[in-house]
Amino acid sequence: MKTRFFVIVLVSLFICGANSQTFIPEWFEELPDSPAGVFYSVGYSGKYQNQCLAREVAISRALSNMAKQHQVRLIFEIEEYADGRFRLLNPSFDLSYDESVLLNVAANYTPIDSSITNEGYYILIACPSIERRPHIPSNNKTWGEQPKWTKILPNSRRYSYGVGITSNYSFWVRAWKDTDEYARFDLGKNIEIEAESIHAVKRENKFITESKIIRQSYDLTLKQTLIVSRWYDRENDMYYSLCRQARNPAPH
Amino acid sequence: MKKLIVIALLIPLALMLVNCGGGKPKAKMVDIPEWYLNPPMAEDAIYEAGDAAKQSMGLAKEAADARARDAVARTIEVKVSNMLKNFMQESGIGEDAEALEFTSSVSKQVANTVLRGCRITKREMKTEGATYHAYSLAEYNLNSLIQETLNEAKKQKALYNEAKANLSFEDLEKEIEKLEAVGQ
């Protein structure tokens, strides 16, 4: 009877822990440099009973990541209203990419490497397809120390950067999808944003009421935006992605 | 026996609930970033800090970034206005009404339009109980501001010259009409 009790506890705990991500291939954490004219992209899926299905889902995500990498339209808007009594914050994010880009990518890619861990399936693809696959080992590893870019944005003449941060996700696959997208939006904000605001201070007897309206927005189409680094903060359950774009993107 | 199974099922369920409810030990906020209290000063850049405390980490980050950028946008208007005034004094135009109007028009155009290259260079996320407190530092390179101001000033000057030319042409036409009326 005691054995049955422990088995139930262990199985339940395993199910609880299966949604977290412990081991990852090296190229999931840091995207390797690709040969000139070739782009790499990472796809991933959670744990599936059927490995073929897991691979299919991972490839599909890698292809959509590659399409976003090539060209993505981002529409961002944030409004903040405050009048001393209430405060309203309303951000909106709209990301879209052209279906024809996705179809082109799907017709012209090469899987470079794939990896299976306890938590999921990972795949690295190259586009356009290449005849000779470069040797990029998976080398599954655990998350390293907190990288500097999570606190200080890299400064470079060649590249613009953006950082995406999310937390409190119950499933790592969804978390990384959102974190990568937020990193692209952050890059857009660093490139160009329209900023308007009205601030007013009203004094009545001893009371001061501060009111403000902030509105910031942009509508940009970005090309060749790569998610080059990821980091997971296990202690605080936070996900970080670093997005990079060359200041003068090469024609593709 | 049944009780044991129920307990066995309840333990992981309780653990899951604790996990979802944000009951994890949160780090206490002991230090506010130094760059938030004293933003860096530079001759060629504007630095402004912003912060926000929210239940959602994503919202805290977005609000802190927006407030830091808003502070930059408000600083720019004063900077541009001063920059243009200095420029006018140096070129000997002086502070007559027309020049002031021009200055104010250009500075408003620059401050209310787009911030190009305004980057969040530093960011820190602290937890205070169940609340996330985000701190952001925005940096805006003055070279891009100078370029933006020059472009706007050129645009305004072209519009001004065009208006002036149209006005003279209209005056000339009126004079011709007057002459024609006398001739008849």
CSV table of C-alpha atoms in Angstrom, one decimal:
chain,number,residue,atom,x,y,z
A,1,MET,CA,0.0,0.0,0.0
A,2,LYS,CA,2.9,2.4,0.9
A,3,THR,CA,4.5,1.6,-2.4
A,4,ARG,CA,1.3,2.5,-4.3
A,5,PHE,CA,1.2,5.8,-2.3
A,6,PHE,CA,4.8,6.7,-3.3
A,7,VAL,CA,4.2,5.8,-6.9
A,8,ILE,CA,1.2,8.1,-7.1
A,9,VAL,CA,3.1,10.9,-5.5
A,10,LEU,CA,6.1,10.4,-7.8
A,11,VAL,CA,4.0,10.2,-11.0
A,12,SER,CA,2.1,13.3,-10.0
A,13,LEU,CA,5.3,15.2,-9.2
A,14,PHE,CA,6.8,14.1,-12.6
A,15,ILE,CA,3.8,15.5,-14.4
A,16,CYS,CA,4.1,18.8,-12.5
A,17,GLY,CA,7.8,19.1,-13.4
A,18,ALA,CA,7.5,18.0,-17.0
A,19,ASN,CA,6.5,21.5,-18.1
A,20,SER,CA,9.8,23.1,-17.1
A,21,GLN,CA,12.9,23.1,-19.3
A,22,THR,CA,16.2,21.9,-17.9
A,23,PHE,CA,18.4,20.6,-20.7
A,24,ILE,CA,18.8,22.4,-24.0
A,25,PRO,CA,21.1,22.1,-27.1
A,26,GLU,CA,23.9,24.7,-27.2
A,27,TRP,CA,22.4,26.3,-30.4
A,28,PHE,CA,19.1,26.9,-28.7
A,29,GLU,CA,20.9,29.1,-26.1
A,30,GLU,CA,23.2,30.9,-28.6
A,31,LEU,CA,22.4,30.8,-32.4
A,32,PRO,CA,25.6,29.8,-34.2
A,33,ASP,CA,27.0,32.1,-36.9
A,34,SER,CA,25.8,31.1,-40.4
A,35,PRO,CA,27.7,31.2,-43.7
A,36,ALA,CA,27.2,34.4,-45.8
A,37,GLY,CA,23.8,34.4,-47.4
A,38,VAL,CA,22.4,31.6,-45.2
A,39,PHE,CA,20.2,32.1,-42.2
A,40,TYR,CA,19.7,29.7,-39.2
A,41,SER,CA,16.5,29.4,-37.2
A,42,VAL,CA,15.5,27.2,-34.2
A,43,GLY,CA,12.2,25.3,-33.8
A,44,TYR,CA,11.1,23.4,-30.7
A,45,SER,CA,8.1,21.4,-29.4
A,46,GLY,CA,7.2,19.9,-26.1
A,47,LYS,CA,7.2,16.3,-25.1
A,48,TYR,CA,5.1,14.0,-27.4
A,49,GLN,CA,4.5,10.3,-27.3
A,50,ASN,CA,5.0,10.2,-31.0
A,51,GLN,CA,8.5,11.5,-31.9
A,52,CYS,CA,7.5,12.1,-35.6
A,53,LEU,CA,4.7,14.4,-34.5
A,54,ALA,CA,7.1,16.2,-32.1
A,55,ARG,CA,9.6,16.7,-35.1
A,56,GLU,CA,6.8,17.9,-37.3
A,57,VAL,CA,5.7,20.5,-34.8
A,58,ALA,CA,9.3,21.6,-34.2
A,59,ILE,CA,9.9,22.0,-37.9
A,60,SER,CA,6.7,23.9,-38.4
A,61,ARG,CA,7.8,26.4,-35.6
A,62,ALA,CA,11.3,26.6,-37.1
A,63,LEU,CA,9.8,27.6,-40.5
A,64,SER,CA,7.5,30.2,-39.0
A,65,ASN,CA,10.5,31.6,-37.0
A,66,MET,CA,12.5,31.7,-40.2
A,67,ALA,CA,9.7,33.6,-42.0
A,68,LYS,CA,9.5,36.1,-39.1
A,69,GLN,CA,13.2,36.4,-39.3
A,70,HIS,CA,13.1,37.3,-43.0
A,71,GLN,CA,10.4,39.9,-42.8
A,72,VAL,CA,7.8,40.8,-40.2
A,73,ARG,CA,5.4,43.7,-39.7
A,74,LEU,CA,5.1,44.9,-36.2
A,75,ILE,CA,2.4,47.3,-35.0
A,76,PHE,CA,2.8,48.5,-31.4
A,77,GLU,CA,0.9,51.0,-29.3
A,78,ILE,CA,0.9,51.8,-25.6
A,79,GLU,CA,-1.3,54.3,-23.9
A,80,GLU,CA,-1.2,55.3,-20.3
A,81,TYR,CA,-3.8,57.5,-18.6
A,82,ALA,CA,-3.5,58.7,-15.0
A,83,ASP,CA,-5.5,61.4,-13.3
A,84,GLY,CA,-4.5,61.0,-9.7
A,85,ARG,CA,-7.4,58.6,-8.9
A,86,PHE,CA,-7.0,55.8,-11.4
A,87,ARG,CA,-4.3,54.6,-13.8
A,88,LEU,CA,-4.9,52.8,-17.0
A,89,LEU,CA,-2.2,51.1,-19.1
A,90,ASN,CA,-3.1,49.6,-22.4
A,91,PRO,CA,-0.4,48.1,-24.6
A,92,SER,CA,-1.2,46.4,-27.8
A,93,PHE,CA,1.0,44.2,-30.0
A,94,ASP,CA,0.3,43.1,-33.6
A,95,LEU,CA,2.7,40.8,-35.4
A,96,SER,CA,2.2,39.5,-38.9
A,97,TYR,CA,4.2,38.0,-41.7
A,98,ASP,CA,3.6,37.3,-45.3
A,99,GLU,CA,2.4,33.8,-46.2
A,100,SER,CA,4.4,33.8,-49.4
A,101,VAL,CA,7.6,34.2,-47.3
A,102,LEU,CA,6.6,31.2,-45.3
A,103,LEU,CA,5.9,29.1,-48.4
A,104,ASN,CA,9.3,30.1,-49.9
A,105,VAL,CA,11.1,29.1,-46.7
A,106,ALA,CA,9.2,25.8,-46.5
A,107,ALA,CA,10.3,25.0,-50.1
A,108,ASN,CA,13.9,25.9,-49.5
A,109,TYR,CA,15.4,24.8,-46.2
A,110,THR,CA,17.8,22.2,-44.8
A,111,PRO,CA,17.7,20.6,-41.3
A,112,ILE,CA,21.1,21.1,-39.8
A,113,ASP,CA,20.8,19.4,-36.4
A,114,SER,CA,18.2,18.1,-34.1
A,115,SER,CA,18.1,17.1,-30.4
A,116,ILE,CA,15.7,15.3,-28.1
A,117,THR,CA,15.8,16.0,-24.4
A,118,ASN,CA,13.5,14.9,-21.5
A,119,GLU,CA,11.4,18.0,-22.1
A,120,GLY,CA,11.1,18.3,-25.8
A,121,TYR,CA,12.3,18.2,-29.4
A,122,TYR,CA,14.6,20.8,-30.9
A,123,ILE,CA,15.6,21.4,-34.5
A,124,LEU,CA,18.1,23.9,-36.2
A,125,ILE,CA,17.3,24.6,-39.9
A,126,ALA,CA,19.1,26.6,-42.6
A,127,CYS,CA,17.5,28.7,-45.3
A,128,PRO,CA,18.1,28.7,-48.3
A,129,SER,CA,18.9,25.0,-48.4
A,130,ILE,CA,22.6,24.1,-48.4
A,131,GLU,CA,24.3,21.0,-49.9
A,132,ARG,CA,27.0,20.6,-47.3
A,133,ARG,CA,25.7,20.6,-43.7
A,134,PRO,CA,28.1,22.4,-41.4
A,135,HIS,CA,29.0,20.4,-38.3
A,136,ILE,CA,27.2,22.0,-35.4
A,137,PRO,CA,27.0,19.6,-32.4
A,138,SER,CA,23.9,19.6,-30.2
A,139,ASN,CA,25.9,19.4,-26.9
A,140,ASN,CA,22.9,19.3,-24.6
A,141,LYS,CA,23.6,21.5,-21.5
A,142,THR,CA,21.9,23.3,-18.6
A,143,TRP,CA,21.3,27.0,-18.5
A,144,GLY,CA,24.4,29.0,-17.7
A,145,GLU,CA,25.0,32.1,-15.6
A,146,GLN,CA,22.9,35.2,-16.2
A,147,PRO,CA,24.3,36.9,-19.4
A,148,LYS,CA,25.2,40.6,-19.3
A,149,TRP,CA,22.7,41.5,-22.1
A,150,THR,CA,19.7,40.7,-19.8
A,151,LYS,CA,20.6,43.9,-17.9
A,152,ILE,CA,22.6,46.0,-20.3
A,153,LEU,CA,21.7,46.3,-24.0
A,154,PRO,CA,24.7,45.5,-26.2
A,155,ASN,CA,26.1,48.5,-28.0
A,156,SER,CA,27.2,48.0,-31.5
A,157,ARG,CA,27.7,50.0,-34.7
A,158,ARG,CA,26.8,47.1,-36.8
A,159,TYR,CA,23.7,45.8,-35.0
A,160,SER,CA,20.5,47.1,-33.3
A,161,TYR,CA,19.2,44.9,-30.4
A,162,GLY,CA,16.0,44.3,-28.5
A,163,VAL,CA,15.3,42.2,-25.4
A,164,GLY,CA,12.1,40.3,-24.7
A,165,ILE,CA,11.2,39.3,-21.1
A,166,THR,CA,8.3,37.1,-19.9
A,167,SER,CA,7.5,35.2,-16.7
A,168,ASN,CA,5.0,32.9,-15.0
A,169,TYR,CA,4.3,30.6,-17.9
A,170,SER,CA,3.1,27.1,-17.2
A,171,PHE,CA,4.7,25.7,-20.4
A,172,TRP,CA,8.1,26.6,-21.7
A,173,VAL,CA,7.2,26.3,-25.4
A,174,ARG,CA,4.6,29.1,-25.2
A,175,ALA,CA,6.9,31.2,-23.1
A,176,TRP,CA,9.7,31.1,-25.7
A,177,LYS,CA,7.3,31.9,-28.5
A,178,ASP,CA,6.1,35.0,-26.7
A,179,THR,CA,9.5,36.0,-25.4
A,180,ASP,CA,11.0,35.9,-29.0
A,181,GLU,CA,8.1,38.1,-30.3
A,182,TYR,CA,8.5,40.6,-27.4
A,183,ALA,CA,12.2,40.8,-28.3
A,184,ARG,CA,11.3,41.8,-31.9
A,185,PHE,CA,8.8,44.4,-30.6
A,186,ASP,CA,11.6,45.8,-28.3
A,187,LEU,CA,13.9,46.1,-31.2
A,188,GLY,CA,11.3,48.0,-33.1
A,189,LYS,CA,10.9,50.5,-30.2
A,190,ASN,CA,14.7,51.0,-30.1
A,191,ILE,CA,14.7,51.8,-33.8
A,192,GLU,CA,11.8,54.2,-34.2
A,193,ILE,CA,8.8,55.2,-32.1
A,194,GLU,CA,6.4,58.0,-32.1
A,195,ALA,CA,6.0,59.6,-28.7
A,196,GLU,CA,3.3,62.0,-27.5
A,197,SER,CA,2.3,63.0,-24.0
A,198,ILE,CA,0.4,65.6,-22.1
A,199,HIS,CA,1.2,66.3,-18.4
A,200,ALA,CA,-0.8,68.6,-16.2
A,201,VAL,CA,-0.5,69.5,-12.6
A,202,LYS,CA,-3.5,71.0,-10.8
A,203,ARG,CA,-3.1,72.6,-7.3
A,204,GLU,CA,-6.1,72.9,-5.1
A,205,ASN,CA,-5.5,74.2,-1.6
A,206,LYS,CA,-3.0,71.7,-0.2
A,207,PHE,CA,-3.7,69.0,-2.8
A,208,ILE,CA,-1.7,68.5,-6.0
A,209,THR,CA,-3.3,66.3,-8.7
A,210,GLU,CA,-1.0,65.2,-11.5
A,211,SER,CA,-2.7,64.0,-14.7
A,212,LYS,CA,-1.0,62.6,-17.7
A,213,ILE,CA,-1.6,60.9,-21.0
A,214,ILE,CA,1.2,59.0,-22.7
A,215,ARG,CA,0.9,57.6,-26.1
A,216,GLN,CA,3.6,55.8,-28.0
A,217,SER,CA,3.3,53.8,-31.2
A,218,TYR,CA,5.0,52.5,-34.3
A,219,ASP,CA,4.2,50.5,-37.4
A,220,LEU,CA,7.4,49.0,-38.9
A,221,THR,CA,8.3,46.2,-41.2
A,222,LEU,CA,11.6,44.7,-40.1
A,223,LYS,CA,13.9,42.5,-42.1
A,224,GLN,CA,16.4,39.9,-40.9
A,225,THR,CA,15.7,40.0,-37.2
A,226,LEU,CA,17.4,37.1,-35.5
A,227,ILE,CA,16.9,35.7,-32.1
A,228,VAL,CA,20.6,35.2,-31.2
A,229,SER,CA,20.5,34.4,-27.5
A,230,ARG,CA,18.1,33.0,-24.9
A,231,TRP,CA,18.4,32.7,-21.2
A,232,TYR,CA,16.1,31.1,-18.6
A,233,ASP,CA,16.2,32.4,-15.0
A,234,ARG,CA,15.2,29.3,-13.0
A,235,GLU,CA,15.2,31.1,-9.7
A,236,ASN,CA,12.6,33.7,-10.7
A,237,ASP,CA,11.0,31.8,-13.6
A,238,MET,CA,11.8,34.4,-16.2
A,239,TYR,CA,12.5,34.0,-19.9
A,240,TYR,CA,14.9,36.3,-21.8
A,241,SER,CA,15.5,36.6,-25.6
A,242,LEU,CA,17.9,38.8,-27.4
A,243,CYS,CA,16.9,39.9,-30.9
A,244,ARG,CA,19.4,41.4,-33.4
A,245,GLN,CA,19.2,43.2,-36.7
A,246,ALA,CA,22.1,44.4,-38.9
A,247,ARG,CA,21.9,48.2,-39.2
A,248,ASN,CA,22.0,47.9,-43.0
A,249,PRO,CA,20.4,44.5,-43.6
A,250,ALA,CA,21.9,42.7,-46.6
A,251,PRO,CA,19.6,42.0,-49.5
A,252,HIS,CA,18.1,38.6,-49.3
B,1,MET,CA,-6.6,3.1,2.0
B,2,LYS,CA,-8.9,5.5,0.2
B,3,LYS,CA,-7.8,8.3,2.5
B,4,LEU,CA,-4.1,7.7,1.6
B,5,ILE,CA,-4.9,7.8,-2.1
B,6,VAL,CA,-6.8,11.1,-1.6
B,7,ILE,CA,-3.9,12.5,0.3
B,8,ALA,CA,-1.5,11.3,-2.3
B,9,LEU,CA,-3.4,13.1,-5.0
B,10,LEU,CA,-3.9,16.2,-2.9
B,11,ILE,CA,-0.1,16.8,-2.2
B,12,PRO,CA,0.9,17.4,-5.8
B,13,LEU,CA,-2.3,19.3,-6.4
B,14,ALA,CA,-1.4,21.6,-3.5
B,15,LEU,CA,2.1,22.0,-4.9
B,16,MET,CA,0.7,22.9,-8.3
B,17,LEU,CA,-1.6,25.5,-6.8
B,18,VAL,CA,1.2,27.1,-4.8
B,19,ASN,CA,3.3,27.2,-8.0
B,20,CYS,CA,0.5,28.9,-10.0
B,21,GLY,CA,-0.5,31.3,-7.2
B,22,GLY,CA,2.8,33.1,-7.1
B,23,GLY,CA,3.6,31.7,-3.7
B,24,LYS,CA,7.3,31.3,-4.5
B,25,PRO,CA,9.6,33.1,-2.2
B,26,LYS,CA,10.2,36.5,-3.7
B,27,ALA,CA,13.4,38.4,-3.4
B,28,LYS,CA,13.1,41.5,-1.3
B,29,MET,CA,13.9,44.8,-3.1
B,30,VAL,CA,16.9,46.0,-1.2
B,31,ASP,CA,18.5,48.3,-3.7
B,32,ILE,CA,17.3,50.7,-6.4
B,33,PRO,CA,19.6,50.8,-9.4
B,34,GLU,CA,22.2,53.6,-9.0
B,35,TRP,CA,21.5,54.7,-12.6
B,36,TYR,CA,17.8,55.2,-11.8
B,37,LEU,CA,18.6,57.6,-8.9
B,38,ASN,CA,21.4,59.4,-10.8
B,39,PRO,CA,21.0,58.9,-14.5
B,40,PRO,CA,24.3,59.2,-16.4
B,41,MET,CA,25.2,62.6,-17.9
B,42,ALA,CA,26.8,63.0,-21.3
B,43,GLU,CA,27.5,65.8,-23.8
B,44,ASP,CA,26.3,63.7,-26.7
B,45,ALA,CA,23.3,61.9,-25.3
B,46,ILE,CA,20.2,62.4,-23.2
B,47,TYR,CA,19.5,59.8,-20.4
B,48,GLU,CA,16.2,59.5,-18.6
B,49,ALA,CA,15.0,56.8,-16.3
B,50,GLY,CA,11.5,55.4,-15.8
B,51,ASP,CA,10.0,52.8,-13.5
B,52,ALA,CA,6.7,51.0,-12.9
B,53,ALA,CA,5.4,48.5,-10.4
B,54,LYS,CA,2.8,46.1,-11.6
B,55,GLN,CA,1.4,42.6,-10.9
B,56,SER,CA,2.3,41.5,-14.4
B,57,MET,CA,6.0,41.5,-15.3
B,58,GLY,CA,5.2,42.3,-18.9
B,59,LEU,CA,3.1,45.3,-18.1
B,60,ALA,CA,5.8,46.6,-15.6
B,61,LYS,CA,8.4,46.4,-18.3
B,62,GLU,CA,6.3,48.1,-21.0
B,63,ALA,CA,5.2,50.9,-18.6
B,64,ALA,CA,8.8,51.6,-17.3
B,65,ASP,CA,10.1,51.7,-20.9
B,66,ALA,CA,7.3,54.1,-22.0
B,67,ARG,CA,7.8,56.4,-19.1
B,68,ALA,CA,11.6,56.6,-19.7
B,69,ARG,CA,11.0,57.4,-23.4
B,70,ASP,CA,8.4,59.9,-22.5
B,71,ALA,CA,10.9,61.7,-20.2
B,72,VAL,CA,13.3,61.8,-23.2
B,73,ALA,CA,10.6,63.2,-25.5
B,74,ARG,CA,9.8,66.0,-23.0
B,75,THR,CA,13.5,66.8,-22.5
B,76,ILE,CA,14.0,67.1,-26.2
B,77,GLU,CA,11.6,70.0,-26.7
B,78,VAL,CA,13.6,72.1,-24.3
B,79,LYS,CA,16.9,71.0,-25.8
B,80,VAL,CA,15.8,71.7,-29.4
B,81,SER,CA,14.4,75.1,-28.4
B,82,ASN,CA,17.7,76.1,-26.8
B,83,MET,CA,19.7,74.7,-29.6
B,84,LEU,CA,17.8,76.7,-32.2
B,85,LYS,CA,17.9,79.9,-30.1
B,86,ASN,CA,21.7,79.6,-29.8
B,87,PHE,CA,22.0,78.9,-33.5
B,88,MET,CA,19.9,82.1,-34.3
B,89,GLN,CA,21.9,84.2,-32.0
B,90,GLU,CA,25.1,83.0,-33.5
B,91,SER,CA,23.9,83.7,-37.0
B,92,GLY,CA,22.8,87.2,-36.0
B,93,ILE,CA,19.1,86.8,-36.6
B,94,GLY,CA,18.3,87.9,-33.0
B,95,GLU,CA,15.2,87.1,-31.1
B,96,ASP,CA,12.6,88.9,-33.0
B,97,ALA,CA,9.0,87.6,-33.2
B,98,GLU,CA,9.4,85.8,-36.4
B,99,ALA,CA,12.5,83.9,-35.2
B,100,LEU,CA,10.8,82.9,-32.0
B,101,GLU,CA,7.8,81.6,-33.8
B,102,PHE,CA,10.1,79.6,-36.1
B,103,THR,CA,12.0,78.2,-33.1
B,104,SER,CA,8.9,77.2,-31.3
B,105,SER,CA,7.4,75.6,-34.4
B,106,VAL,CA,10.5,73.5,-35.2
B,107,SER,CA,10.9,72.4,-31.5
B,108,LYS,CA,7.3,71.2,-31.3
B,109,GLN,CA,7.6,69.3,-34.6
B,110,VAL,CA,10.7,67.5,-33.5
B,111,ALA,CA,9.4,66.7,-30.0
B,112,ASN,CA,6.0,65.5,-31.1
B,113,THR,CA,7.2,63.3,-33.9
B,114,VAL,CA,9.4,60.2,-33.9
B,115,LEU,CA,12.2,59.2,-31.6
B,116,ARG,CA,14.8,57.5,-33.8
B,117,GLY,CA,17.3,55.4,-32.0
B,118,CYS,CA,16.0,56.0,-28.5
B,119,ARG,CA,17.2,52.8,-26.8
B,120,ILE,CA,16.5,51.2,-23.4
B,121,THR,CA,20.1,50.6,-22.5
B,122,LYS,CA,19.7,49.4,-19.0
B,123,ARG,CA,16.9,47.5,-17.4
B,124,GLU,CA,16.4,45.8,-14.0
B,125,MET,CA,13.4,43.8,-12.7
B,126,LYS,CA,12.9,43.5,-9.0
B,127,THR,CA,10.2,41.7,-7.1
B,128,GLU,CA,8.4,43.2,-4.2
B,129,GLY,CA,6.1,40.5,-2.7
B,130,ALA,CA,3.8,39.6,-5.6
B,131,THR,CA,4.6,42.8,-7.5
B,132,TYR,CA,7.2,43.3,-10.2
B,133,HIS,CA,9.1,46.6,-10.2
B,134,ALA,CA,10.8,47.4,-13.5
B,135,TYR,CA,13.4,50.1,-13.9
B,136,SER,CA,14.4,51.3,-17.4
B,137,LEU,CA,17.1,53.7,-18.6
B,138,ALA,CA,16.5,55.3,-22.0
B,139,GLU,CA,19.4,56.8,-24.1
B,140,TYR,CA,18.9,59.2,-27.0
B,141,ASN,CA,21.9,60.1,-29.0
B,142,LEU,CA,22.1,63.9,-29.6
B,143,ASN,CA,23.5,63.4,-33.1
B,144,SER,CA,20.2,61.9,-34.2
B,145,LEU,CA,18.5,64.8,-32.5
B,146,ILE,CA,20.6,67.4,-34.3
B,147,GLN,CA,20.0,65.8,-37.6
B,148,GLU,CA,16.3,65.6,-36.9
B,149,THR,CA,16.2,69.3,-35.9
B,150,LEU,CA,18.2,70.3,-39.0
B,151,ASN,CA,15.9,68.4,-41.3
B,152,GLU,CA,12.8,69.9,-39.7
B,153,ALA,CA,14.3,73.4,-39.8
B,154,LYS,CA,15.1,73.0,-43.5
B,155,LYS,CA,11.5,71.8,-44.1
B,156,GLN,CA,10.0,74.7,-42.3
B,157,LYS,CA,12.3,77.2,-44.0
B,158,ALA,CA,11.4,75.8,-47.4
B,159,LEU,CA,7.7,76.2,-46.5
B,160,TYR,CA,8.3,79.7,-45.2
B,161,ASN,CA,10.2,80.7,-48.4
B,162,GLU,CA,7.5,79.2,-50.6
B,163,ALA,CA,4.8,81.1,-48.7
B,164,LYS,CA,6.9,84.3,-49.0
B,165,ALA,CA,7.4,83.8,-52.8
B,166,ASN,CA,3.7,83.2,-53.3
B,167,LEU,CA,2.8,86.3,-51.3
B,168,SER,CA,5.2,88.5,-53.5
B,169,PHE,CA,3.7,87.0,-56.7
B,170,GLU,CA,0.2,87.7,-55.5
B,171,ASP,CA,1.2,91.3,-54.7
B,172,LEU,CA,2.8,91.6,-58.1
B,173,GLU,CA,-0.4,90.4,-59.8
B,174,LYS,CA,-2.5,92.9,-57.8
B,175,GLU,CA,-0.2,95.7,-58.9
B,176,ILE,CA,-0.5,94.5,-62.6
B,177,GLU,CA,-4.3,94.4,-62.2
B,178,LYS,CA,-4.3,98.0,-60.8
B,179,LEU,CA,-2.2,99.2,-63.8
B,180,GLU,CA,-4.5,97.4,-66.2
B,181,ALA,CA,-7.5,99.1,-64.6
B,182,VAL,CA,-5.9,102.5,-65.0
B,183,GLY,CA,-5.0,101.8,-68.7
B,184,GLN,CA,-8.7,101.0,-69.4
